[in-house]
mmCIF file of C-alpha atoms in Angstrom:
data_model
loop_
_atom_site.group_PDB
_atom_site.id
_atom_site.type_symbol
_atom_site.label_atom_id
_atom_site.label_comp_id
_atom_site.label_asym_id
_atom_site.label_seq_id
_atom_site.Cartn_x
_atom_site.Cartn_y
_atom_site.Cartn_z
ATOM 1 C CA MET Z 1 76.395 160.095 -63.969
ATOM 2 C CA THR Z 2 77.999 163.372 -64.966
ATOM 3 C CA SER Z 3 75.894 166.426 -64.208
ATOM 4 C CA GLU Z 4 74.593 168.441 -67.138
ATOM 5 C CA ASN Z 5 76.627 171.575 -66.404
ATOM 6 C CA LYS Z 6 79.863 169.541 -66.532
ATOM 7 C CA THR Z 7 79.112 167.639 -69.707
ATOM 8 C CA ALA Z 8 81.568 168.329 -72.525
ATOM 9 C CA PRO Z 9 80.191 169.298 -75.952
ATOM 10 C CA SER Z 10 81.455 166.014 -77.376
ATOM 11 C CA ASP Z 11 79.184 164.120 -74.962
ATOM 12 C CA LEU Z 12 76.016 165.925 -76.044
ATOM 13 C CA ALA Z 13 75.204 163.739 -79.052
ATOM 14 C CA ILE Z 14 71.614 163.601 -80.184
ATOM 15 C CA GLN Z 15 70.551 159.971 -79.949
ATOM 16 C CA GLN Z 16 67.306 158.479 -81.073
ATOM 17 C CA ASN Z 17 66.815 156.271 -78.038
ATOM 18 C CA ASN Z 18 68.095 158.205 -75.025
ATOM 19 C CA SER Z 19 66.634 160.672 -72.570
ATOM 20 C CA GLU Z 20 67.823 163.752 -74.460
ATOM 21 C CA SER Z 21 65.192 165.063 -76.848
ATOM 22 C CA PRO Z 22 66.455 166.043 -80.317
ATOM 23 C CA SER Z 23 63.912 168.862 -80.294
ATOM 24 C CA ASN Z 24 65.863 171.130 -77.951
ATOM 25 C CA PRO Z 25 69.573 170.230 -77.921
ATOM 26 C CA LYS Z 26 72.208 172.910 -77.555
ATOM 27 C CA ARG Z 27 73.274 173.865 -81.070
ATOM 28 C CA TYR Z 28 76.838 174.867 -81.909
ATOM 29 C CA PHE Z 29 77.400 174.916 -85.671
ATOM 30 C CA PHE Z 30 73.816 175.967 -86.430
ATOM 31 C CA SER Z 31 73.988 179.077 -84.277
ATOM 32 C CA SER Z 32 77.653 180.079 -83.980
ATOM 33 C CA ILE Z 33 78.397 180.954 -87.629
ATOM 34 C CA PRO Z 34 76.883 184.185 -89.052
ATOM 35 C CA ILE Z 35 74.307 183.700 -91.816
ATOM 36 C CA GLN Z 36 73.594 185.996 -94.745
ATOM 37 C CA PRO Z 37 69.759 186.058 -94.901
ATOM 38 C CA ILE Z 38 68.403 185.281 -98.357
ATOM 39 C CA ASP Z 39 64.806 185.476 -99.564
ATOM 40 C CA LEU Z 40 63.728 184.261 -103.004
ATOM 41 C CA GLN Z 41 60.821 185.488 -105.082
ATOM 42 C CA TRP Z 42 59.784 184.235 -108.498
ATOM 43 C CA LYS Z 43 57.038 185.600 -110.728
ATOM 44 C CA ASN Z 44 55.275 184.203 -113.806
ATOM 45 C CA LEU Z 45 57.700 181.306 -114.018
ATOM 46 C CA THR Z 46 57.061 178.948 -116.920
ATOM 47 C CA VAL Z 47 59.260 175.935 -117.631
ATOM 48 C CA SER Z 48 58.631 173.848 -120.736
ATOM 49 C CA ALA Z 49 60.326 171.202 -122.841
ATOM 50 C CA ASP Z 50 60.180 170.297 -126.528
ATOM 51 C CA ILE Z 51 59.452 166.587 -126.953
ATOM 52 C CA LYS Z 52 59.875 164.663 -130.169
ATOM 53 C CA LYS Z 53 56.811 162.577 -130.922
ATOM 54 C CA LYS Z 54 55.993 160.265 -133.816
ATOM 55 C CA VAL Z 55 52.513 160.612 -135.307
ATOM 56 C CA LEU Z 56 50.716 159.140 -138.301
ATOM 57 C CA VAL Z 57 50.165 161.606 -141.162
ATOM 58 C CA ASP Z 58 48.515 160.217 -144.307
ATOM 59 C CA GLY Z 59 49.463 156.732 -143.214
ATOM 60 C CA LYS Z 60 53.103 157.607 -142.691
ATOM 61 C CA LYS Z 61 54.983 158.116 -139.435
ATOM 62 C CA LYS Z 62 56.389 161.586 -139.018
ATOM 63 C CA THR Z 63 58.330 163.179 -136.156
ATOM 64 C CA VAL Z 64 56.788 166.326 -134.727
ATOM 65 C CA ILE Z 65 57.874 168.612 -131.903
ATOM 66 C CA GLU Z 66 55.400 168.896 -129.044
ATOM 67 C CA ARG Z 67 55.707 171.514 -126.319
ATOM 68 C CA LYS Z 68 55.144 170.151 -122.793
ATOM 69 C CA VAL Z 69 54.637 172.683 -120.001
ATOM 70 C CA ILE Z 70 56.102 171.543 -116.673
ATOM 71 C CA LEU Z 71 55.574 174.717 -114.641
ATOM 72 C CA ASN Z 72 52.766 176.953 -115.818
ATOM 73 C CA ASP Z 73 53.028 180.660 -114.900
ATOM 74 C CA VAL Z 74 53.735 180.132 -111.186
ATOM 75 C CA SER Z 75 54.696 182.803 -108.657
ATOM 76 C CA GLY Z 76 55.865 182.426 -105.096
ATOM 77 C CA THR Z 77 58.143 183.454 -102.244
ATOM 78 C CA ILE Z 78 60.357 181.592 -99.773
ATOM 79 C CA LYS Z 79 61.844 183.437 -96.807
ATOM 80 C CA HIS Z 80 64.772 182.882 -94.491
ATOM 81 C CA GLY Z 81 64.131 181.610 -90.985
ATOM 82 C CA ILE Z 82 61.232 179.475 -92.233
ATOM 83 C CA PHE Z 83 61.044 175.825 -93.223
ATOM 84 C CA THR Z 84 59.016 175.478 -96.437
ATOM 85 C CA ALA Z 85 57.593 172.123 -97.515
ATOM 86 C CA ILE Z 86 56.556 171.540 -101.134
ATOM 87 C CA MET Z 87 53.932 168.844 -101.654
ATOM 88 C CA GLY Z 88 51.945 167.491 -104.569
ATOM 89 C CA PRO Z 89 51.339 164.340 -106.631
ATOM 90 C CA SER Z 90 54.017 162.786 -108.795
ATOM 91 C CA GLY Z 91 54.690 164.783 -111.960
ATOM 92 C CA CYS Z 92 53.246 168.035 -110.619
ATOM 93 C CA GLY Z 93 56.536 169.938 -110.988
ATOM 94 C CA LYS Z 94 57.938 169.864 -107.428
ATOM 95 C CA THR Z 95 61.428 168.749 -108.361
ATOM 96 C CA THR Z 96 61.543 171.030 -111.420
ATOM 97 C CA LEU Z 97 60.756 174.035 -109.227
ATOM 98 C CA LEU Z 98 63.373 172.923 -106.700
ATOM 99 C CA ASN Z 99 65.952 172.464 -109.479
ATOM 100 C CA PHE Z 100 65.211 175.904 -110.916
ATOM 101 C CA LEU Z 101 65.554 177.659 -107.564
ATOM 102 C CA SER Z 102 68.822 175.829 -106.812
ATOM 103 C CA ALA Z 103 70.351 176.443 -110.277
ATOM 104 C CA ARG Z 104 70.203 172.758 -111.212
ATOM 105 C CA ILE Z 105 67.714 173.099 -114.068
ATOM 106 C CA GLU Z 106 68.522 171.185 -117.261
ATOM 107 C CA HIS Z 107 69.779 173.366 -120.097
ATOM 108 C CA ASN Z 108 67.410 171.877 -122.686
ATOM 109 C CA LEU Z 109 64.389 173.269 -120.834
ATOM 110 C CA LYS Z 110 62.902 176.602 -121.849
ATOM 111 C CA ILE Z 111 62.440 179.054 -118.989
ATOM 112 C CA LYS Z 112 60.447 182.271 -118.804
ATOM 113 C CA GLY Z 113 59.820 184.393 -115.753
ATOM 114 C CA GLU Z 114 61.380 186.676 -113.188
ATOM 115 C CA LEU Z 115 63.603 185.744 -110.233
ATOM 116 C CA ARG Z 116 64.507 188.048 -107.349
ATOM 117 C CA VAL Z 117 67.037 187.539 -104.556
ATOM 118 C CA ASN Z 118 66.343 189.819 -101.583
ATOM 119 C CA SER Z 119 64.082 191.901 -103.856
ATOM 120 C CA GLN Z 120 66.863 192.378 -106.426
ATOM 121 C CA ARG Z 121 66.197 190.931 -109.869
ATOM 122 C CA VAL Z 122 68.779 188.376 -111.061
ATOM 123 C CA ASN Z 123 69.151 186.461 -114.304
ATOM 124 C CA ASP Z 124 70.924 183.455 -112.819
ATOM 125 C CA ILE Z 125 70.918 182.231 -109.240
ATOM 126 C CA GLU Z 126 74.380 180.782 -109.841
ATOM 127 C CA LYS Z 127 75.663 184.261 -108.973
ATOM 128 C CA ILE Z 128 75.065 183.300 -105.327
ATOM 129 C CA GLY Z 129 75.930 179.648 -105.890
ATOM 130 C CA ASN Z 130 78.388 179.608 -102.995
ATOM 131 C CA LEU Z 131 75.458 180.300 -100.644
ATOM 132 C CA VAL Z 132 73.226 177.533 -102.048
ATOM 133 C CA SER Z 133 73.299 173.809 -101.232
ATOM 134 C CA PHE Z 134 71.223 170.941 -102.608
ATOM 135 C CA VAL Z 135 70.692 167.559 -100.899
ATOM 136 C CA GLN Z 136 69.667 164.894 -103.399
ATOM 137 C CA GLN Z 137 67.024 162.279 -102.690
ATOM 138 C CA ASP Z 138 69.489 159.413 -103.180
ATOM 139 C CA ASP Z 139 72.463 159.374 -100.828
ATOM 140 C CA ILE Z 140 75.640 159.193 -102.929
ATOM 141 C CA LEU Z 141 78.250 158.524 -100.251
ATOM 142 C CA LEU Z 142 81.458 156.503 -100.301
ATOM 143 C CA GLY Z 143 80.810 153.469 -98.102
ATOM 144 C CA THR Z 144 84.388 152.956 -96.892
ATOM 145 C CA VAL Z 145 84.778 156.311 -95.116
ATOM 146 C CA THR Z 146 83.315 157.565 -91.836
ATOM 147 C CA PRO Z 147 81.141 160.678 -91.371
ATOM 148 C CA ARG Z 148 84.060 162.419 -89.647
ATOM 149 C CA GLU Z 149 86.423 161.614 -92.524
ATOM 150 C CA LEU Z 150 83.852 162.742 -95.100
ATOM 151 C CA PHE Z 151 83.180 166.045 -93.313
ATOM 152 C CA THR Z 152 86.923 166.655 -92.904
ATOM 153 C CA PHE Z 153 87.579 165.922 -96.579
ATOM 154 C CA THR Z 154 84.772 168.293 -97.619
ATOM 155 C CA ALA Z 155 86.051 171.014 -95.277
ATOM 156 C CA ASN Z 156 89.553 170.718 -96.750
ATOM 157 C CA LEU Z 157 88.117 171.114 -100.252
ATOM 158 C CA ARG Z 158 85.627 173.905 -99.670
ATOM 159 C CA LEU Z 159 86.845 176.001 -96.739
ATOM 160 C CA GLY Z 160 89.681 178.526 -96.740
ATOM 161 C CA VAL Z 161 90.134 178.655 -92.966
ATOM 162 C CA SER Z 162 92.756 177.332 -90.577
ATOM 163 C CA PRO Z 163 93.026 173.578 -89.805
ATOM 164 C CA GLU Z 164 91.871 174.301 -86.238
ATOM 165 C CA GLU Z 165 88.751 176.092 -87.505
ATOM 166 C CA LYS Z 166 88.005 173.238 -89.917
ATOM 167 C CA LYS Z 167 88.278 170.676 -87.118
ATOM 168 C CA LYS Z 168 86.064 172.810 -84.882
ATOM 169 C CA ARG Z 169 83.426 173.145 -87.577
ATOM 170 C CA VAL Z 170 83.449 169.394 -88.281
ATOM 171 C CA ASN Z 171 83.061 168.526 -84.587
ATOM 172 C CA GLU Z 172 80.256 171.048 -84.088
ATOM 173 C CA LEU Z 173 78.413 169.739 -87.145
ATOM 174 C CA LEU Z 174 78.735 166.123 -85.987
ATOM 175 C CA HIS Z 175 77.212 167.192 -82.679
ATOM 176 C CA ASP Z 176 74.352 169.234 -84.118
ATOM 177 C CA LEU Z 177 73.380 166.431 -86.515
ATOM 178 C CA GLY Z 178 73.514 163.777 -83.792
ATOM 179 C CA LEU Z 179 76.312 161.879 -85.504
ATOM 180 C CA GLU Z 180 78.895 161.774 -82.704
ATOM 181 C CA LYS Z 181 77.991 158.205 -81.758
ATOM 182 C CA CYS Z 182 78.680 156.960 -85.314
ATOM 183 C CA ALA Z 183 81.269 159.574 -86.332
ATOM 184 C CA ASP Z 184 84.021 156.965 -86.688
ATOM 185 C CA THR Z 185 81.894 154.155 -88.158
ATOM 186 C CA MET Z 186 82.089 153.443 -91.878
ATOM 187 C CA ILE Z 187 79.083 154.734 -93.800
ATOM 188 C CA GLY Z 188 78.684 151.335 -95.458
ATOM 189 C CA ASN Z 189 76.945 150.094 -98.588
ATOM 190 C CA THR Z 190 75.268 146.932 -99.880
ATOM 191 C CA LEU Z 191 78.405 144.911 -99.089
ATOM 192 C CA ILE Z 192 79.644 146.715 -95.967
ATOM 193 C CA ARG Z 193 77.529 147.070 -92.868
ATOM 194 C CA GLY Z 194 77.576 150.676 -91.730
ATOM 195 C CA ILE Z 195 75.487 153.419 -90.185
ATOM 196 C CA SER Z 196 71.681 153.500 -90.243
ATOM 197 C CA GLY Z 197 69.498 155.066 -92.935
ATOM 198 C CA GLY Z 198 68.723 158.100 -90.804
ATOM 199 C CA GLU Z 199 72.398 158.609 -90.023
ATOM 200 C CA ARG Z 200 73.228 158.353 -93.742
ATOM 201 C CA LYS Z 201 70.662 161.041 -94.533
ATOM 202 C CA ARG Z 202 72.011 163.338 -91.818
ATOM 203 C CA THR Z 203 75.519 162.735 -93.167
ATOM 204 C CA SER Z 204 74.341 163.763 -96.658
ATOM 205 C CA ILE Z 205 72.863 166.934 -95.189
ATOM 206 C CA GLY Z 206 76.048 167.608 -93.231
ATOM 207 C CA VAL Z 207 78.252 167.438 -96.338
ATOM 208 C CA GLU Z 208 76.220 170.267 -97.867
ATOM 209 C CA LEU Z 209 76.296 172.306 -94.640
ATOM 210 C CA ILE Z 210 80.092 172.453 -94.368
ATOM 211 C CA PRO Z 211 80.401 175.669 -96.481
ATOM 212 C CA ASN Z 212 77.632 177.264 -94.350
ATOM 213 C CA PRO Z 213 74.972 177.932 -97.025
ATOM 214 C CA SER Z 214 72.123 180.390 -96.564
ATOM 215 C CA LEU Z 215 69.788 178.508 -98.930
ATOM 216 C CA ILE Z 216 69.309 174.765 -98.450
ATOM 217 C CA PHE Z 217 67.196 172.694 -100.849
ATOM 218 C CA LEU Z 218 66.327 169.048 -100.202
ATOM 219 C CA ASP Z 219 64.590 166.584 -102.514
ATOM 220 C CA GLU Z 220 62.347 164.266 -100.446
ATOM 221 C CA PRO Z 221 64.782 163.741 -97.528
ATOM 222 C CA THR Z 222 62.346 161.515 -95.583
ATOM 223 C CA THR Z 223 61.620 158.993 -98.355
ATOM 224 C CA GLY Z 224 62.428 155.432 -97.301
ATOM 225 C CA LEU Z 225 62.786 156.294 -93.611
ATOM 226 C CA ASP Z 226 60.572 155.099 -90.755
ATOM 227 C CA SER Z 227 58.306 157.647 -89.075
ATOM 228 C CA THR Z 228 60.567 158.248 -86.056
ATOM 229 C CA THR Z 229 63.714 158.733 -88.133
ATOM 230 C CA ALA Z 230 61.841 160.973 -90.584
ATOM 231 C CA LEU Z 231 60.690 163.134 -87.668
ATOM 232 C CA HIS Z 232 64.280 163.498 -86.450
ATOM 233 C CA ILE Z 233 65.353 164.605 -89.928
ATOM 234 C CA LEU Z 234 62.594 167.197 -89.956
ATOM 235 C CA GLU Z 235 63.649 168.491 -86.527
ATOM 236 C CA VAL Z 236 67.155 169.007 -87.917
ATOM 237 C CA LEU Z 237 65.724 170.976 -90.854
ATOM 238 C CA LYS Z 238 63.591 173.069 -88.507
ATOM 239 C CA ALA Z 239 66.656 173.871 -86.415
ATOM 240 C CA LEU Z 240 68.500 174.955 -89.574
ATOM 241 C CA ALA Z 241 65.645 177.285 -90.502
ATOM 242 C CA LYS Z 242 65.439 178.653 -86.969
ATOM 243 C CA SER Z 243 69.124 179.600 -87.188
ATOM 244 C CA GLY Z 244 68.260 182.028 -90.007
ATOM 245 C CA ARG Z 245 68.747 179.830 -93.050
ATOM 246 C CA ASN Z 246 66.194 179.434 -95.832
ATOM 247 C CA VAL Z 247 65.276 175.724 -95.913
ATOM 248 C CA VAL Z 248 63.051 174.319 -98.678
ATOM 249 C CA SER Z 249 62.196 170.654 -99.140
ATOM 250 C CA THR Z 250 59.885 168.493 -101.185
ATOM 251 C CA ILE Z 251 58.057 166.009 -98.948
ATOM 252 C CA HIS Z 252 56.296 162.821 -100.024
ATOM 253 C CA GLN Z 253 53.427 161.454 -97.924
ATOM 254 C CA PRO Z 254 54.281 162.996 -94.530
ATOM 255 C CA SER Z 255 52.673 161.659 -91.372
ATOM 256 C CA SER Z 256 50.317 163.939 -89.452
ATOM 257 C CA THR Z 257 53.046 164.493 -86.836
ATOM 258 C CA ILE Z 258 55.540 165.611 -89.468
ATOM 259 C CA PHE Z 259 52.935 167.770 -91.217
ATOM 260 C CA ALA Z 260 52.253 169.571 -87.928
ATOM 261 C CA HIS Z 261 55.916 170.658 -87.874
ATOM 262 C CA PHE Z 262 55.751 172.483 -91.225
ATOM 263 C CA ASP Z 263 56.067 176.278 -91.094
ATOM 264 C CA ASN Z 264 55.146 177.136 -94.662
ATOM 265 C CA LEU Z 265 53.406 174.840 -97.143
ATOM 266 C CA MET Z 266 53.323 174.974 -100.925
ATOM 267 C CA LEU Z 267 50.855 172.665 -102.691
ATOM 268 C CA MET Z 268 51.339 171.961 -106.391
ATOM 269 C CA VAL Z 269 49.029 170.326 -108.937
ATOM 270 C CA ARG Z 270 49.709 169.944 -112.678
ATOM 271 C CA GLY Z 271 52.504 172.480 -112.766
ATOM 272 C CA GLN Z 272 50.677 175.139 -110.779
ATOM 273 C CA ILE Z 273 50.763 176.296 -107.155
ATOM 274 C CA VAL Z 274 47.284 175.942 -105.659
ATOM 275 C CA TYR Z 275 48.176 176.940 -102.093
ATOM 276 C CA GLN Z 276 51.031 178.830 -100.488
ATOM 277 C CA GLY Z 277 50.989 179.902 -96.866
ATOM 278 C CA PRO Z 278 51.053 178.626 -93.285
ATOM 279 C CA ALA Z 279 50.667 174.855 -93.115
ATOM 280 C CA ALA Z 280 48.259 175.194 -90.194
ATOM 281 C CA THR Z 281 45.624 176.911 -92.371
ATOM 282 C CA ALA Z 282 45.979 174.705 -95.451
ATOM 283 C CA VAL Z 283 43.182 172.265 -94.587
ATOM 284 C CA ASN Z 284 40.610 175.007 -94.032
ATOM 285 C CA TYR Z 285 41.672 176.657 -97.298
#
């Protein structure tokens, strides 16, 4: 067996079932590229929608406009270097808040409130859109390509660096995400057998990391995964936050082990934030 001090970076893959713990691997991509720290603050944020509704008036059906409030006068802060988990029941406004902060809010919604980036007031977060990435809940990946091919394609589209630097960044990202073992295996789909669910999720995260964002938003990245795989995903997100990035994710029904890994917790109920602070003190609160 090769000794640890002679092991090449390409042999340091994070595997789910080997002796190397994914909690403390040597990180390359996560730590080698400078990060622009970004903190977000929002104040008195209200998001509402006008809904057409048919009602009976004097025995006749008439269409009226009803205002539905999705987020009701909420304020909060998310800081770089910290992993923030947003929790709450279905329909409480988690995804709407995530969409607003990541500039993915629907244009037909009415928005009131104040947004600050590093204490500077901004009207539209799209002004720093090149520093923001969003990982959707559903993995939309082409099944006939490999993670290496997908990362390389994304790097060619989004990076203005040399081919050698692109290749270096792709290889470092494959290592840090524990994808080296399956880097040249097709992603797969319902008809093609491919990589596992956890590997697909890490590939989705990796695609959004290629341009080196400072703000990373994820919509329920652990949904549909077993407890061990979900924990590995969370450890990746924690490592991203530890590298200086601002990582925010909605989480649905986390296990106690996963909950114990949260840095900051935001609890939402009926469009309002009822708790925001360290996850360790949430139960007592």
